[in-house]
Amino acid sequence: MPTNLIKKVQNTVFQYNLFERGDKIVLGVSGGPDSTAMLDIFSKLRKKYSLELIIAHVNYGLRGRDSERDEKFVREMANSYGYPFLKLGFRKILKPSFRTENELRNIRYAFFEKIRSEKKFDYIAVAHNADDQVETFLARVIRGAGLLGLSAMRYKNEKIIRPLLNIPRSEILEYLKKNNLDFRVDKTNLESKYARNIIRNDLLPYLEKKFNPAIRKTIFDATVSIAEDYALISDLTEKEYKKLKDFDVKKI
């Protein structure tokens, strides 16, 4: 394979059994750096795994012309790779700017799932990376979360797969640069409007500067350990539950 990044993705696919040869996958593509890199990587793995791909894009219409440019960029990119392009767009009456980040996420995933179900595809691939995992962990710590919540996002969660989850944003940007791939920049990510943006733009840089320059890796490794602990506890609990379920009280 051409780059170490693609090898990393292949290792992740194998380790977490993200998909099988011949599977059909919906790629959620916003046009940003992460999803653009994911699309390019899948295009390079497509023949090897005999994959069928569809590009799905959501245009919330919340950023005016920038939203339209994002949609145009993703459509043209899908055409250049030769993949079908499906989009969900919002008219003025359906684009309330007061929607929360979580509401927008739910709309996006519902659209992806609708495509997957109607087209009888196997999985939905989204481009969360290692930095996203760290931000999710901190957001859940702040809100208050149990062991499951602190294990953050999973590589594979039913029909959702995250092949870039262990890859830092810096490596993704380097991949795009080496492969001369353009991408769109969502300027609202630079604004401290949403909680995640505050964590990304303010809290993490502060923690890196004042406490630990490698804080992102430290937190990411912690999410891996917590996820492993949760999986072990869940497995042991299930085994004990089955023993109790099958126990015959008459034998006492």
XYZ file of N, CA and C in Angstrom:
756
model
N 0.841 -1.192 0.000
C 0.000 0.000 0.000
C 0.884 1.253 0.000
N 0.397 2.348 -0.568
C 1.236 3.511 -0.803
C 1.717 4.245 0.435
N 0.944 4.264 1.516
C 1.358 5.048 2.672
C 1.142 4.273 3.961
N 1.859 4.731 5.016
C 1.687 4.121 6.327
C 0.274 4.320 6.853
N -0.350 5.440 6.478
C -1.705 5.711 6.941
C -2.681 4.655 6.430
N -2.538 4.276 5.182
C -3.410 3.239 4.626
C -3.153 1.902 5.321
N -1.898 1.616 5.645
C -1.585 0.390 6.381
C -2.242 0.405 7.759
N -2.229 1.569 8.397
C -2.883 1.690 9.704
C -4.373 1.384 9.599
N -4.994 1.925 8.565
C -6.422 1.686 8.365
C -6.681 0.205 8.114
N -5.843 -0.422 7.293
C -6.002 -1.860 7.037
C -5.876 -2.669 8.327
N -4.925 -2.292 9.171
C -4.754 -2.988 10.448
C -5.992 -2.825 11.328
N -6.559 -1.618 11.312
C -7.767 -1.355 12.093
C -8.939 -2.168 11.564
N -9.063 -2.229 10.243
C -10.132 -3.018 9.619
C -10.033 -4.475 10.060
N -8.810 -5.006 10.070
C -8.587 -6.404 10.454
C -8.822 -6.607 11.949
N -8.238 -5.732 12.776
C -8.307 -5.901 14.228
C -9.735 -5.838 14.761
N -10.525 -4.935 14.197
C -11.885 -4.731 14.710
C -12.965 -5.287 13.781
N -12.524 -6.021 12.756
C -13.461 -6.647 11.817
C -14.498 -5.636 11.328
N -14.009 -4.502 10.818
C -14.905 -3.412 10.435
C -15.818 -3.783 9.274
N -15.288 -4.522 8.315
C -16.111 -4.972 7.189
C -15.465 -6.186 6.548
N -16.232 -6.843 5.677
C -15.758 -8.030 4.981
C -15.600 -7.729 3.493
N -14.875 -8.584 2.817
C -14.737 -8.452 1.369
C -16.130 -8.487 0.718
N -16.349 -7.565 -0.214
C -17.617 -7.516 -0.922
C -18.708 -6.714 -0.239
N -18.397 -6.112 0.905
C -19.410 -5.331 1.616
C -19.738 -4.031 0.880
N -20.908 -3.502 1.202
C -21.371 -2.236 0.630
C -21.386 -1.191 1.744
N -20.740 -0.057 1.495
C -20.525 0.912 2.566
C -20.951 2.314 2.144
N -21.731 2.963 3.011
C -22.086 4.368 2.837
C -20.998 5.207 3.500
N -20.378 6.111 2.752
C -19.358 6.993 3.312
C -19.980 8.347 3.625
N -19.948 8.743 4.890
C -20.428 10.063 5.271
C -19.332 11.083 5.013
N -19.544 11.967 4.051
C -18.493 12.899 3.626
C -18.995 14.336 3.722
N -18.326 15.136 4.541
C -18.675 16.547 4.687
C -17.865 17.431 3.750
N -16.705 16.917 3.320
C -15.785 17.706 2.516
C -14.627 18.238 3.331
N -14.678 18.035 4.657
C -13.582 18.438 5.525
C -12.389 17.512 5.371
N -11.285 17.808 6.055
C -10.064 17.009 5.884
C -10.225 15.535 6.233
N -10.927 15.233 7.306
C -11.040 13.843 7.753
C -11.829 12.981 6.771
N -13.009 13.449 6.390
C -13.840 12.645 5.482
C -13.274 12.606 4.068
N -12.555 13.678 3.677
C -11.901 13.670 2.361
C -10.807 12.612 2.326
N -10.021 12.541 3.395
C -8.979 11.516 3.484
C -9.599 10.124 3.521
N -10.678 9.964 4.276
C -11.345 8.661 4.358
C -11.833 8.207 2.992
N -12.422 9.123 2.235
C -12.905 8.786 0.893
C -11.756 8.327 0.007
N -10.643 9.038 0.059
C -9.498 8.673 -0.777
C -8.928 7.314 -0.370
N -8.861 7.070 0.933
C -8.340 5.791 1.424
C -9.250 4.636 1.002
N -10.551 4.818 1.143
C -11.483 3.772 0.716
C -11.387 3.521 -0.785
N -11.144 4.579 -1.554
C -11.017 4.396 -3.005
C -9.802 3.541 -3.339
N -8.756 3.625 -2.493
C -7.549 2.839 -2.716
C -7.683 1.414 -2.182
N -8.645 1.209 -1.297
C -8.882 -0.136 -0.758
C -10.030 -0.855 -1.470
N -10.757 -0.127 -2.298
C -11.981 -0.655 -2.896
C -11.749 -1.950 -3.674
N -10.756 -1.955 -4.558
C -10.509 -3.145 -5.372
C -10.029 -4.308 -4.516
N -9.162 -4.013 -3.570
C -8.610 -5.065 -2.713
C -9.714 -5.800 -1.958
N -10.727 -5.032 -1.504
C -11.802 -5.624 -0.706
C -13.109 -5.788 -1.488
N -13.083 -5.472 -2.781
C -14.285 -5.574 -3.629
C -15.472 -4.833 -3.014
N -15.242 -3.594 -2.623
C -16.260 -2.800 -1.941
C -17.149 -2.059 -2.929
N -18.391 -1.842 -2.525
C -19.294 -0.945 -3.251
C -19.533 0.265 -2.355
N -19.346 1.459 -2.896
C -19.380 2.672 -2.087
C -20.420 3.667 -2.584
N -21.039 4.365 -1.639
C -21.931 5.489 -1.921
C -21.478 6.663 -1.058
N -21.494 7.867 -1.623
C -21.132 9.068 -0.871
C -22.405 9.756 -0.395
N -22.488 10.012 0.912
C -23.645 10.705 1.489
C -23.190 12.018 2.115
N -23.942 13.073 1.849
C -23.573 14.409 2.334
C -24.809 15.120 2.866
N -24.656 15.841 3.973
C -25.755 16.627 4.537
C -25.424 18.107 4.427
N -26.310 18.850 3.782
C -26.176 20.304 3.670
C -27.242 20.933 4.554
N -26.845 21.351 5.755
C -27.799 21.949 6.679
C -28.233 23.351 6.238
N -27.431 23.958 5.367
C -27.749 25.301 4.911
C -27.523 26.370 5.954
N -26.767 26.050 6.998
C -26.580 26.988 8.102
C -25.470 27.999 7.846
N -24.647 27.759 6.815
C -23.516 28.659 6.553
C -23.619 29.310 5.176
N -24.846 29.416 4.680
C -25.074 30.135 3.435
C -24.299 29.573 2.263
N -23.549 30.449 1.595
C -22.805 30.043 0.401
C -21.739 29.002 0.711
N -21.173 29.073 1.902
C -20.160 28.075 2.267
C -20.761 26.673 2.276
N -21.988 26.543 2.754
C -22.662 25.238 2.751
C -22.874 24.743 1.328
N -23.246 25.662 0.436
C -23.444 25.293 -0.966
C -22.125 24.877 -1.611
N -21.059 25.579 -1.260
C -19.737 25.232 -1.808
C -19.277 23.875 -1.295
N -19.578 23.584 -0.033
C -19.243 22.262 0.515
C -19.943 21.162 -0.277
N -21.233 21.351 -0.508
C -22.010 20.352 -1.247
C -21.458 20.170 -2.659
N -21.174 21.264 -3.318
C -20.629 21.209 -4.680
C -19.285 20.481 -4.691
N -18.457 20.768 -3.697
C -17.140 20.135 -3.595
C -17.276 18.620 -3.448
N -18.161 18.183 -2.553
C -18.332 16.745 -2.311
C -18.946 16.061 -3.526
N -19.909 16.721 -4.169
C -20.518 16.142 -5.367
C -19.470 15.939 -6.460
N -18.647 16.960 -6.683
C -17.609 16.859 -7.712
C -16.575 15.803 -7.352
N -16.268 15.696 -6.062
C -15.312 14.690 -5.619
C -15.880 13.289 -5.846
N -17.160 13.100 -5.524
C -17.807 11.803 -5.760
C -17.783 11.451 -7.242
N -18.066 12.430 -8.080
C -18.039 12.203 -9.531
C -16.647 11.830 -10.014
N -15.632 12.492 -9.449
C -14.255 12.218 -9.886
C -13.816 10.805 -9.514
N -14.331 10.292 -8.392
C -14.016 8.924 -7.980
C -14.949 7.908 -8.635
N -16.056 8.397 -9.183
C -17.006 7.505 -9.842
C -17.992 6.836 -8.915
N -18.342 7.496 -7.799
C -19.279 6.919 -6.842
C -20.598 7.691 -6.843
N -21.709 7.019 -6.573
C -22.997 7.716 -6.461
C -22.954 8.746 -5.330
N -23.670 9.840 -5.529
C -23.713 10.924 -4.546
C -25.157 11.161 -4.123
N -25.411 11.095 -2.824
C -26.740 11.365 -2.279
C -26.618 12.440 -1.212
N -27.554 13.390 -1.214
C -27.452 14.473 -0.235
C -28.802 14.786 0.383
N -28.725 15.278 1.609
C -29.892 15.783 2.311
C -29.723 17.284 2.424
N -30.676 18.030 1.878
C -30.594 19.485 1.918
C -31.749 20.073 2.696
N -31.544 21.270 3.217
C -32.567 21.943 4.007
C -32.981 23.248 3.347
N -34.292 23.431 3.190
C -34.804 24.712 2.726
C -34.891 25.660 3.923
N -35.146 26.919 3.665
C -35.149 27.922 4.733
C -36.055 27.529 5.892
N -37.211 26.956 5.565
C -38.164 26.618 6.616
C -37.666 25.480 7.507
N -36.670 24.729 7.010
C -36.179 23.566 7.748
C -34.776 23.752 8.304
N -34.284 24.992 8.346
C -32.913 25.167 8.813
C -32.817 26.117 10.006
N -33.382 25.746 11.136
C -33.296 26.592 12.318
C -31.876 26.640 12.856
N -31.340 27.841 12.991
C -29.953 27.985 13.434
C -29.786 27.658 14.909
N -30.904 27.489 15.617
C -30.814 27.198 17.045
C -30.630 25.715 17.325
N -30.625 24.878 16.294
C -30.447 23.446 16.525
C -29.136 23.194 17.264
N -29.181 22.281 18.226
C -27.972 21.947 18.963
C -27.091 21.028 18.127
N -25.833 20.920 18.543
C -24.891 20.045 17.849
C -25.396 18.607 17.846
N -25.998 18.189 18.950
C -26.503 16.822 19.051
C -27.689 16.593 18.119
N -28.553 17.598 17.978
C -29.693 17.479 17.067
C -29.220 17.354 15.621
N -28.219 18.153 15.260
C -27.681 18.083 13.901
C -27.055 16.716 13.646
N -26.378 16.201 14.654
C -25.767 14.873 14.532
C -26.842 13.814 14.302
N -27.935 13.897 15.064
C -29.015 12.918 14.918
C -29.627 12.960 13.523
N -29.788 14.166 12.978
C -30.314 14.317 11.615
C -29.380 13.638 10.619
N -28.093 13.879 10.794
C -27.080 13.329 9.881
C -27.089 11.800 9.906
N -27.064 11.230 11.097
C -27.014 9.772 11.204
C -28.312 9.125 10.733
N -29.429 9.790 10.953
C -30.705 9.252 10.470
C -30.714 9.195 8.944
N -30.141 10.206 8.310
C -30.048 10.231 6.848
C -29.146 9.115 6.344
N -27.987 8.959 6.980
C -27.064 7.893 6.580
C -27.720 6.521 6.724
N -28.420 6.325 7.830
C -29.071 5.034 8.077
C -30.198 4.792 7.077
N -30.903 5.832 6.698
C -31.969 5.703 5.705
C -31.396 5.190 4.383
N -30.262 5.752 3.974
C -29.601 5.304 2.745
C -29.170 3.851 2.887
N -28.491 3.549 4.001
C -27.988 2.187 4.213
C -29.116 1.170 4.154
N -30.210 1.479 4.822
C -31.338 0.555 4.888
C -32.027 0.398 3.532
N -32.309 1.513 2.875
C -33.029 1.459 1.597
C -32.197 0.818 0.491
N -30.884 1.075 0.514
C -30.002 0.526 -0.516
C -29.508 -0.873 -0.171
N -29.883 -1.320 1.048
C -29.431 -2.631 1.530
C -27.899 -2.709 1.584
N -27.304 -1.651 2.110
C -25.857 -1.623 2.309
C -25.530 -2.188 3.690
N -24.250 -2.476 3.906
C -23.846 -3.141 5.141
C -23.484 -2.183 6.272
N -22.712 -1.142 5.948
C -22.203 -0.263 6.996
C -22.219 1.202 6.577
N -22.086 2.053 7.593
C -21.898 3.491 7.407
C -20.524 3.832 7.970
N -19.654 4.402 7.149
C -18.320 4.795 7.604
C -18.293 6.296 7.869
N -17.833 6.670 9.056
C -17.665 8.079 9.406
C -16.208 8.310 9.778
N -15.775 9.567 9.693
C -14.334 9.850 9.718
C -13.825 10.421 11.035
N -14.389 9.975 12.159
C -13.854 10.431 13.440
C -12.403 9.988 13.588
N -11.570 10.879 14.115
C -10.154 10.554 14.296
C -9.789 10.525 15.781
N -8.498 10.343 16.060
C -8.047 10.220 17.448
C -8.309 11.488 18.248
N -8.167 12.651 17.602
C -8.437 13.913 18.293
C -9.914 14.025 18.654
N -10.782 13.571 17.755
C -12.217 13.562 18.049
C -12.518 12.683 19.262
N -11.811 11.562 19.350
C -12.009 10.649 20.475
C -11.656 11.335 21.796
N -10.544 12.056 21.788
C -10.099 12.780 22.984
C -11.120 13.847 23.374
N -11.603 14.579 22.380
C -12.589 15.634 22.638
C -13.888 15.050 23.182
N -14.288 13.901 22.649
C -15.502 13.236 23.121
C -15.350 12.801 24.572
N -14.189 12.259 24.903
C -13.914 11.831 26.278
C -14.039 13.004 27.238
N -13.390 14.120 26.910
C -13.429 15.288 27.793
C -14.850 15.834 27.920
N -15.585 15.847 26.814
C -16.965 16.330 26.856
C -17.808 15.478 27.800
N -17.586 14.171 27.780
C -18.369 13.269 28.627
C -17.939 13.354 30.088
N -16.649 13.591 30.319
C -16.179 13.801 31.693
C -16.853 15.032 32.282
N -16.905 16.095 31.493
C -17.492 17.355 31.952
C -18.984 17.198 32.235
N -19.687 16.466 31.370
C -21.128 16.266 31.552
C -21.425 15.266 32.666
N -20.475 14.357 32.876
C -20.682 13.275 33.823
C -21.072 12.013 33.084
N -20.229 10.992 33.165
C -20.491 9.749 32.432
C -19.964 8.563 33.216
N -20.575 7.413 32.975
C -20.120 6.184 33.599
C -19.031 5.526 32.779
N -18.739 4.276 33.108
C -17.650 3.559 32.443
C -17.880 3.444 30.943
N -19.106 3.137 30.537
C -19.404 3.014 29.110
C -19.190 4.341 28.391
N -19.675 5.422 28.978
C -19.515 6.736 28.364
C -18.070 7.160 28.256
N -17.269 6.830 29.266
C -15.866 7.230 29.263
C -15.022 6.399 28.304
N -15.549 5.277 27.840
C -14.819 4.512 26.817
C -14.958 5.176 25.456
N -15.785 6.242 25.420
C -15.951 7.108 24.244
C -16.454 6.329 23.033
N -16.009 6.752 21.828
C -16.545 6.140 20.603
C -15.893 4.792 20.315
N -16.645 3.921 19.674
C -16.135 2.599 19.320
C -15.739 2.560 17.847
N -14.795 1.688 17.528
C -14.410 1.496 16.131
C -15.584 0.944 15.324
N -16.362 0.094 15.979
C -17.519 -0.502 15.308
C -18.668 -0.548 16.293
N -19.752 0.116 15.934
C -20.922 0.175 16.797
C -22.146 -0.169 15.956
N -22.491 -1.451 15.960
C -23.555 -1.970 15.102
C -23.224 -1.684 13.635
N -23.936 -0.756 13.005
C -23.718 -0.499 11.578
C -22.791 0.688 11.312
N -22.267 1.311 12.360
C -21.364 2.455 12.209
C -19.926 1.988 12.376
N -19.059 2.334 11.414
C -17.637 2.000 11.537
C -16.808 3.283 11.476
N -15.691 3.280 12.221
C -14.812 4.447 12.308
C -13.368 4.022 12.012
N -13.011 3.920 10.758
C -11.690 3.397 10.384
C -10.519 4.317 10.706
N -10.781 5.600 10.994
C -9.692 6.548 11.276
C -9.573 6.867 12.763
N -10.239 6.125 13.610
C -10.380 6.514 15.010
C -9.064 6.568 15.782
N -8.065 5.821 15.361
C -6.777 5.838 16.064
C -5.736 6.714 15.365
N -6.167 7.519 14.407
C -5.222 8.330 13.632
C -5.340 9.799 14.031
N -4.249 10.425 14.478
C -4.284 11.839 14.861
C -4.607 12.742 13.672
N -5.231 13.869 13.969
C -5.589 14.824 12.920
C -4.356 15.272 12.138
N -3.222 15.398 12.821
C -1.991 15.852 12.165
C -1.555 14.886 11.064
N -1.718 13.576 11.285
C -1.349 12.586 10.269
C -2.303 12.631 9.078
N -3.552 12.923 9.355
C -4.531 13.046 8.269
C -4.195 14.238 7.386
N -3.853 15.352 8.000
C -3.482 16.547 7.235
C -2.224 16.298 6.410
N -1.283 15.546 6.974
C -0.057 15.216 6.246
C -0.372 14.319 5.048
N -1.294 13.389 5.225
C -1.717 12.510 4.130
C -2.326 13.324 2.995
N -3.179 14.261 3.336
C -3.811 15.112 2.328
C -2.771 15.928 1.572
N -1.798 16.431 2.302
C -0.741 17.237 1.686
C 0.092 16.399 0.725
N 0.487 15.211 1.163
C 1.318 14.337 0.329
C 0.591 13.896 -0.937
N -0.724 13.761 -0.841
C -1.510 13.286 -1.982
C -2.176 14.413 -2.765
N -1.800 15.656 -2.417
C -2.330 16.843 -3.119
C -3.854 16.854 -3.162
N -4.464 16.578 -2.035
C -5.920 16.527 -1.948
C -6.468 17.805 -1.317
N -7.364 18.464 -2.023
C -8.027 19.645 -1.478
C -9.125 19.220 -0.509
N -9.501 20.121 0.368
C -10.605 19.859 1.288
C -11.224 21.185 1.700
N -12.395 21.091 2.275
C -13.106 22.281 2.724
C -12.834 22.536 4.205
N -12.855 23.797 4.592
C -12.656 24.173 5.992
C -13.937 24.809 6.518
N -14.477 24.226 7.567
C -15.662 24.780 8.219
C -15.195 25.825 9.226
N -15.372 27.074 8.888
C -14.873 28.165 9.731
C -15.549 28.207 11.095
N -16.752 27.628 11.187
C -17.436 27.639 12.482
C -16.715 26.765 13.508
N -15.851 25.847 13.028
C -15.068 25.026 13.954
C -14.050 25.855 14.721
N -13.751 27.039 14.209
C -12.788 27.923 14.860
C -13.455 28.818 15.896
N -14.791 28.811 15.916
C -15.535 29.650 16.852
C -15.874 28.856 18.112
N -15.789 29.513 19.251
C -16.108 28.849 20.516
C -17.604 28.958 20.798
N -18.388 28.411 19.866
C -19.847 28.452 19.974
C -20.383 27.187 20.613
N -19.854 26.047 20.166
C -20.275 24.768 20.716
C -19.265 24.292 21.759
N -19.736 23.429 22.668
C -18.869 22.908 23.725
C -17.646 22.207 23.146
N -17.846 21.434 22.066
C -16.724 20.706 21.474
C -15.659 21.667 20.952
N -16.077 22.784 20.391
C -15.111 23.759 19.883
C -14.304 24.376 21.010
N -14.946 24.608 22.152
C -14.235 25.149 23.315
C -13.191 24.146 23.788
N -13.568 22.874 23.821
C -12.618 21.827 24.219
C -11.453 21.772 23.241
N -11.758 21.822 21.943
C -10.739 21.708 20.897
C -9.826 22.933 20.839
N -10.422 24.103 20.871
C -9.664 25.331 20.617
C -9.076 25.973 21.864
N -9.674 25.688 23.031
C -9.233 26.354 24.259
C -8.699 25.386 25.315
N -9.518 24.390 25.678
C -9.141 23.510 26.786
C -7.930 22.643 26.468
N -7.953 21.943 25.342
C -6.836 21.045 25.016
C -5.511 21.785 24.846
N -5.468 22.903 24.113
C -4.208 23.654 24.029
C -3.709 24.101 25.404
N -4.644 24.467 26.295
C -4.259 24.876 27.650
C -3.642 23.703 28.407
N -4.268 22.531 28.324
C -3.746 21.345 29.004
C -2.382 20.944 28.450
N -2.214 21.074 27.139
C -0.923 20.757 26.517
C 0.167 21.700 27.001
N -0.175 22.952 27.105
C 0.812 23.970 27.476
C 1.157 23.925 28.961
N 0.155 23.745 29.805
C 0.354 23.867 31.245
C 0.643 22.549 31.958
N 0.196 21.426 31.388
C 0.288 20.177 32.127
C 1.041 19.061 31.415
N 0.685 18.793 30.171
C 1.266 17.626 29.501
C 1.238 17.833 27.992
N 2.403 18.018 27.368
C 2.443 18.225 25.913
C 1.855 17.049 25.125
N 1.849 15.872 25.745
C 1.315 14.675 25.076
C -0.061 14.301 25.620
N -0.822 15.295 26.066
C -2.106 15.024 26.720
C -3.083 14.297 25.810
N -3.028 14.577 24.501
C -3.962 13.920 23.580
C -3.726 12.408 23.552
N -2.448 12.028 23.459
C -2.135 10.593 23.446
C -2.470 9.956 24.793
N -2.195 10.681 25.868
C -2.484 10.168 27.203
C -3.970 9.869 27.365
N -4.799 10.812 26.941
C -6.247 10.628 27.063
C -6.736 9.535 26.118
N -6.203 9.520 24.896
C -6.622 8.488 23.945
C -6.304 7.101 24.496
N -5.097 6.928 25.038
C -4.722 5.631 25.614
C -5.650 5.262 26.770
N -6.079 6.276 27.525
C -6.998 6.026 28.641
C -8.340 5.513 28.132
N -8.818 6.071 27.019
C -10.101 5.603 26.466
C -10.001 4.150 26.018
N -8.841 3.772 25.490
C -8.630 2.382 25.066
C -8.687 1.452 26.277
N -7.994 1.844 27.359
C -7.979 1.027 28.577
C -9.370 0.908 29.187
N -10.089 2.019 29.222
C -11.441 2.008 29.791
C -12.361 1.116 28.964
N -12.237 1.200 27.638
C -13.064 0.367 26.757
C -12.775 -1.110 26.985
N -11.501 -1.452 27.160
C -11.127 -2.845 27.413
C -11.675 -3.314 28.759
N -11.587 -2.440 29.778
C -12.119 -2.781 31.102
C -13.628 -2.996 31.037
N -14.301 -2.118 30.325
C -15.762 -2.228 30.214
C -16.157 -3.524 29.504
N -15.418 -3.854 28.437
C -15.710 -5.082 27.690
C -15.519 -6.309 28.577
N -14.446 -6.306 29.392
C -14.175 -7.430 30.286
C -15.265 -7.563 31.343
N -15.623 -6.439 31.960
C -16.661 -6.459 32.994
C -17.999 -6.923 32.412
N -18.320 -6.432 31.221
C -19.580 -6.818 30.574
C -19.607 -8.307 30.277
N -18.467 -8.830 29.807
C -18.380 -10.256 29.480
C -18.544 -11.113 30.731
N -17.840 -10.733 31.808
C -17.930 -11.486 33.060
C -19.338 -11.409 33.646
N -19.938 -10.230 33.569
C -21.295 -10.050 34.094
C -22.292 -10.923 33.339
N -22.140 -10.961 32.020
C -23.047 -11.764 31.197
C -22.919 -13.245 31.519
N -21.675 -13.707 31.731
C -21.455 -15.115 32.059
C -22.083 -15.472 33.404
N -21.910 -14.581 34.395
C -22.486 -14.841 35.715
C -24.010 -14.803 35.666
N -24.536 -13.897 34.857
C -25.996 -13.801 34.720
C -26.563 -15.098 34.135
N -25.872 -15.647 33.142
C -26.332 -16.896 32.529
C -26.310 -18.038 33.537
N -25.292 -18.043 34.404
C -25.220 -19.083 35.437
C -26.421 -18.987 36.373
N -26.730 -17.753 36.782
C -27.858 -17.548 37.691
C -29.183 -17.885 37.014
N -29.267 -17.548 35.737
C -30.495 -17.795 34.978
C -30.777 -19.288 34.858
N -29.698 -20.067 34.700
C -29.843 -21.514 34.516
C -29.846 -22.286 35.841
N -29.665 -21.539 36.947
C -29.568 -22.208 38.246
C -30.942 -22.716 38.701
N -30.975 -23.948 39.138
C -32.228 -24.565 39.592
C -32.320 -24.438 41.111
N -33.204 -23.558 41.598
C -33.320 -23.319 43.041
C -33.803 -24.565 43.786
N -34.432 -25.491 43.086
C -34.941 -26.706 43.732
C -33.813 -27.604 44.230
N -32.603 -27.352 43.674
C -31.469 -28.183 44.070
C -30.850 -27.726 45.385
N -31.314 -26.598 45.898
C -30.753 -26.092 47.158
C -31.244 -26.953 48.322
